[in-house]
Short mmCIF file of C-alpha atoms in Angstrom, two decimals:
data_model
loop_
_atom_site.label_atom_id
_atom_site.label_comp_id
_atom_site.label_asym_id
_atom_site.label_seq_id
_atom_site.Cartn_x
_atom_site.Cartn_y
_atom_site.Cartn_z
CA MET A 10 49.30 144.02 -92.57
CA ASP A 11 46.36 145.78 -94.32
CA GLU A 12 45.40 149.12 -92.87
CA VAL A 13 41.90 150.53 -92.47
CA GLU A 14 41.31 153.31 -94.97
CA VAL A 15 38.43 155.70 -94.34
CA VAL A 16 37.02 156.29 -97.83
CA VAL A 17 34.22 158.64 -96.75
CA ALA A 18 32.61 159.34 -93.40
CA HIS A 19 29.95 161.66 -92.03
CA SER A 20 27.13 161.46 -89.50
CA GLU A 21 24.84 159.38 -91.76
CA ARG A 22 27.20 156.75 -93.17
CA ALA A 23 30.80 155.70 -93.53
CA THR A 24 32.76 153.53 -95.97
CA LEU A 25 35.96 151.77 -94.90
CA ARG A 26 38.44 149.78 -96.95
CA VAL A 27 40.47 146.90 -95.61
CA GLY A 28 42.55 145.31 -98.35
CA ASP A 29 40.18 144.29 -101.12
CA VAL A 30 37.05 144.54 -98.95
CA PHE A 31 34.88 147.59 -98.49
CA LEU A 32 32.68 147.90 -95.43
CA LYS A 33 29.72 150.27 -95.71
CA VAL A 34 28.17 151.31 -92.41
CA ASP A 35 24.85 153.12 -92.69
CA ALA A 36 22.55 154.46 -89.99
CA ASP A 37 19.61 153.78 -92.30
CA GLN A 38 19.26 150.04 -92.89
CA THR A 39 16.83 150.74 -95.76
CA ARG A 40 19.66 152.12 -97.86
CA ILE A 41 21.64 148.93 -97.43
CA ASP A 42 18.60 146.85 -98.34
CA VAL A 43 18.02 148.97 -101.46
CA GLU A 44 21.66 148.62 -102.46
CA VAL A 45 21.71 144.84 -102.17
CA GLU A 46 18.42 144.52 -104.03
CA ALA A 47 19.48 146.87 -106.83
CA MET A 48 22.76 145.07 -107.41
CA SER A 49 20.86 141.79 -107.74
CA LEU A 50 18.61 143.27 -110.46
CA VAL A 51 20.76 145.52 -112.67
CA PRO A 52 22.18 144.28 -116.01
CA VAL A 53 25.53 146.04 -115.50
CA PRO A 54 28.64 144.90 -113.57
CA THR A 55 28.56 145.53 -109.80
CA PRO A 56 30.76 144.57 -106.87
CA GLU A 57 30.40 141.10 -105.36
CA VAL A 58 28.35 141.20 -102.15
CA LEU A 59 30.41 139.26 -99.55
CA TRP A 60 27.90 139.56 -96.70
CA HIS A 61 25.53 141.98 -95.09
CA LYS A 62 24.15 142.35 -91.59
CA PRO A 63 22.10 145.12 -89.94
CA HIS A 64 23.76 148.43 -90.78
CA VAL A 65 26.84 146.89 -92.45
CA LEU A 66 27.46 145.77 -96.03
CA ALA A 67 30.71 144.08 -97.15
CA ILE A 68 31.55 144.14 -100.85
CA ALA A 69 34.63 143.17 -102.87
CA ALA A 70 36.80 145.74 -104.62
CA LEU A 71 36.37 146.18 -108.36
CA PRO A 72 39.15 145.91 -110.92
CA GLY A 73 40.20 149.03 -112.79
CA THR A 74 40.04 152.67 -111.81
CA THR A 75 37.38 155.36 -111.73
CA LEU A 76 37.02 157.92 -114.50
CA GLY A 77 37.94 160.67 -112.07
CA ARG A 78 36.19 162.70 -109.39
CA LEU A 79 34.36 165.95 -109.06
CA GLY A 80 36.86 168.77 -108.74
CA GLY A 81 39.72 166.65 -110.09
CA PRO A 82 41.06 165.81 -113.54
CA SER A 83 39.05 163.40 -115.58
CA THR A 84 40.77 160.28 -116.83
CA GLY A 85 40.05 157.70 -119.47
CA SER A 86 39.74 157.89 -123.22
CA SER A 87 36.73 159.14 -125.14
CA ALA A 88 35.96 155.49 -125.79
CA ALA A 89 35.91 154.77 -122.02
CA TRP A 90 33.46 157.61 -121.43
CA ALA A 91 31.32 156.37 -124.30
CA ALA A 92 31.40 152.84 -122.79
CA ALA A 93 30.11 154.34 -119.55
CA GLY A 94 27.31 156.01 -121.51
CA ALA A 95 26.40 152.64 -123.06
CA ALA A 96 26.35 150.98 -119.61
CA ILE A 97 24.08 153.71 -118.29
CA ARG A 98 21.69 153.21 -121.19
CA LYS A 99 21.63 149.47 -120.47
CA LEU A 100 20.68 150.24 -116.88
CA HIS A 101 17.94 152.67 -117.94
CA ASP A 102 16.47 150.09 -120.32
CA ALA A 103 16.22 147.41 -117.62
CA PRO A 104 12.86 146.39 -116.10
CA LEU A 105 11.76 148.87 -113.46
CA PRO A 106 12.62 148.18 -109.80
CA PRO A 107 9.78 148.12 -107.29
CA ARG A 108 10.27 151.51 -105.67
CA PRO A 109 11.15 155.15 -106.56
CA GLY A 110 14.74 156.28 -106.02
CA GLN A 111 16.60 159.51 -105.47
CA ALA A 112 16.18 160.39 -109.15
CA GLY A 113 12.42 159.85 -108.90
CA ARG A 114 11.37 162.51 -106.47
CA ASN A 115 7.92 164.03 -106.91
CA ILE A 116 8.14 167.22 -108.99
CA VAL A 117 5.93 169.22 -106.62
CA ALA A 118 7.97 168.22 -103.57
CA LEU A 119 11.25 168.71 -105.45
CA THR A 120 10.21 172.24 -106.51
CA ALA A 121 9.30 173.12 -102.95
CA ASP A 122 12.61 171.81 -101.63
CA LEU A 123 14.52 173.69 -104.33
CA ASP A 124 12.80 176.99 -103.60
CA ALA A 125 13.34 176.58 -99.86
CA GLU A 126 17.03 175.74 -100.39
CA CYS A 127 17.54 178.74 -102.70
CA GLU A 128 16.12 181.01 -100.03
CA LEU A 129 18.41 179.54 -97.36
CA LEU A 130 21.51 179.83 -99.56
CA VAL A 131 20.90 183.56 -99.92
CA THR A 132 19.61 184.24 -96.40
CA ASN A 133 22.58 182.42 -94.82
CA GLY A 134 25.05 184.26 -97.09
CA LEU A 135 26.42 181.10 -98.65
CA LEU A 136 25.88 182.20 -102.24
CA PRO A 137 25.10 185.56 -103.90
CA ALA A 138 21.49 186.19 -104.85
CA ASP A 139 22.19 186.65 -108.56
CA LEU A 140 24.02 183.32 -108.79
CA VAL A 141 21.14 181.53 -107.06
CA ALA A 142 18.48 183.27 -109.12
CA ARG A 143 20.17 182.48 -112.44
CA ASN A 144 20.63 178.80 -111.59
CA ARG A 145 17.10 178.53 -110.24
CA GLN A 146 15.98 179.76 -113.66
CA VAL A 147 18.16 177.18 -115.44
CA ALA A 148 16.94 174.44 -113.08
CA GLU A 149 13.30 174.96 -114.16
CA ALA A 150 13.85 172.86 -117.30
CA ALA A 151 14.40 169.75 -115.17
CA LEU A 152 11.00 170.12 -113.46
CA ARG A 153 8.95 168.42 -116.14
CA PRO A 154 7.16 165.09 -116.66
CA TRP A 155 9.47 162.15 -117.41
CA THR A 156 9.15 158.45 -118.18
CA PRO A 157 10.40 156.29 -115.28
CA ALA A 158 13.62 154.35 -115.83
CA PHE A 159 15.80 152.14 -113.61
CA THR A 160 18.14 154.81 -112.21
CA HIS A 161 21.24 154.67 -110.01
CA GLY A 162 20.39 157.90 -108.21
CA ASP A 163 23.95 158.89 -107.25
CA LEU A 164 25.94 158.22 -110.41
CA GLN A 165 29.03 160.27 -109.70
CA ILE A 166 32.03 159.50 -111.91
CA ALA A 167 33.80 158.16 -108.83
CA HIS A 168 31.21 155.37 -108.78
CA VAL A 169 32.02 154.04 -112.25
CA PHE A 170 35.12 151.83 -112.73
CA VAL A 171 36.79 151.10 -116.06
CA ASP A 172 39.72 149.04 -117.24
CA GLY A 173 40.92 150.48 -120.53
CA ASP A 174 37.76 151.13 -122.52
CA GLU A 175 35.61 148.61 -120.65
CA VAL A 176 33.31 149.30 -117.70
CA THR A 177 34.23 146.85 -114.92
CA GLY A 178 31.61 147.89 -112.39
CA ILE A 179 29.37 150.52 -110.85
CA ILE A 180 29.22 150.98 -107.05
CA ASP A 181 27.01 152.69 -104.42
CA TRP A 182 23.43 151.73 -105.28
CA SER A 183 21.71 152.91 -102.07
CA GLU A 184 19.76 155.63 -103.95
CA ALA A 185 18.66 153.36 -106.81
CA GLY A 186 15.08 153.06 -108.01
CA GLN A 187 12.60 154.39 -110.52
CA GLY A 188 13.54 157.87 -111.69
CA ASP A 189 14.44 160.38 -114.38
CA ALA A 190 17.16 158.93 -116.64
CA LEU A 191 18.59 162.39 -117.34
CA TYR A 192 19.26 162.87 -113.65
CA ASP A 193 21.79 160.00 -113.84
CA LEU A 194 23.44 161.38 -116.97
CA ALA A 195 23.69 164.84 -115.43
CA THR A 196 25.13 163.52 -112.17
CA PHE A 197 27.70 161.46 -114.09
CA THR A 198 28.89 164.46 -116.15
CA LEU A 199 28.65 167.09 -113.40
CA GLY A 200 31.81 169.18 -113.49
CA HIS A 201 33.08 167.37 -116.58
CA GLU A 202 31.10 168.95 -119.35
CA GLU A 203 33.95 168.25 -121.77
CA HIS A 204 32.96 164.57 -121.79
CA LEU A 205 29.21 165.04 -122.20
CA ASP A 206 29.35 164.43 -125.98
CA ASP A 207 31.26 161.15 -125.46
CA VAL A 208 28.73 159.93 -122.89
CA VAL A 209 25.74 160.89 -125.07
CA ALA A 210 27.35 159.14 -128.06
CA GLY A 211 27.69 155.94 -126.03
CA TYR A 212 24.18 156.33 -124.63
CA GLY A 213 22.95 156.17 -128.18
CA THR A 214 19.80 158.28 -128.24
CA ASP A 215 18.83 161.91 -128.47
CA ILE A 216 19.27 163.80 -125.18
CA ASP A 217 17.73 167.15 -124.25
CA LEU A 218 20.89 169.00 -123.23
CA ASP A 219 18.89 171.81 -121.63
CA VAL A 220 17.55 169.28 -119.14
CA ILE A 221 21.09 168.03 -118.41
CA HIS A 222 22.20 171.62 -117.75
CA ALA A 223 19.12 172.10 -115.59
CA TRP A 224 19.94 169.06 -113.45
CA TRP A 225 23.52 170.34 -113.03
CA SER A 226 22.11 173.54 -111.55
CA LEU A 227 19.34 171.89 -109.56
CA ARG A 228 21.54 169.23 -108.01
CA SER A 229 24.24 171.74 -107.11
CA LEU A 230 21.78 174.15 -105.51
CA LEU A 231 20.31 171.36 -103.39
CA VAL A 232 23.61 170.04 -102.04
CA VAL A 233 25.81 173.12 -101.40
CA ARG A 234 24.55 173.72 -97.87
CA TRP A 235 24.50 169.99 -96.95
CA LEU A 236 28.08 169.55 -98.15
CA THR A 237 29.25 172.59 -96.21
CA GLU A 238 27.59 171.36 -93.03
CA HIS A 239 29.05 167.83 -93.36
CA GLY A 240 32.71 168.69 -93.82
CA PHE A 241 32.91 168.78 -97.63
CA ASP A 242 33.92 171.77 -99.77
CA PRO A 243 31.55 172.63 -102.62
CA PHE A 244 33.64 175.78 -103.20
CA ALA A 245 36.73 173.81 -104.23
CA PRO A 246 37.84 174.33 -107.86
CA GLY A 247 35.66 172.40 -110.28
CA CYS A 248 33.04 171.48 -107.67
CA GLU A 249 29.40 172.48 -107.22
CA VAL A 250 29.83 176.25 -106.85
CA ASP A 251 31.99 176.40 -109.97
CA VAL A 252 29.28 174.40 -111.78
CA LEU A 253 26.76 177.07 -110.72
CA ARG A 254 29.07 179.87 -111.83
CA SER A 255 29.46 178.25 -115.26
CA ARG A 256 25.75 178.91 -115.92
CA MET A 257 26.14 182.68 -115.52
#
């Protein structure tokens, strides 16, 4: 008999696996609607949508394995990472979706959120002031005008599946929408800087690496407190706090 595996769970959403079916339960129905719509539009492989009802989405498992996870060893050949870069470029070149996504936040609002978060990280004693200040300085390069692209919005390496050197699918599209393409590339390579050159080679165009580094710092500063409060450990080896320390 298949068992129920809790893939991830916190107060906002949970993902369960039963055999070859994943059930995504989300308190925000809009995220499910965005995910279903995005998967119907993107020119890259995605899971088959089996059914969806209010607050629940059922999708089929993808073949292959992920390229790794944040804080863990990366897997896959250089060619597999390059193939992922090519798939991301194909996504970014697709016709724009109708709404902004997580990667498309207003620069003014994003700057305000970043500054407020930096203050809380220091005031609450989560991170030392010099670490926060240095990464806030690095993050500034990401706060610039950008041309909208079709972005995934949460393109962690655990969301990209490969079989050999071929991308078999990309999952978790609830943050998709118009956004900054370099946000996706930075999220995908976060904590795995050793594969950045492979991804950029597959992506096939010049990339401003300072902006990638900036998004690593910015994204990490924004999520450390949330992760801590929701039962995750950004202080684990190779995770967000180590990413911040690498910029010192």
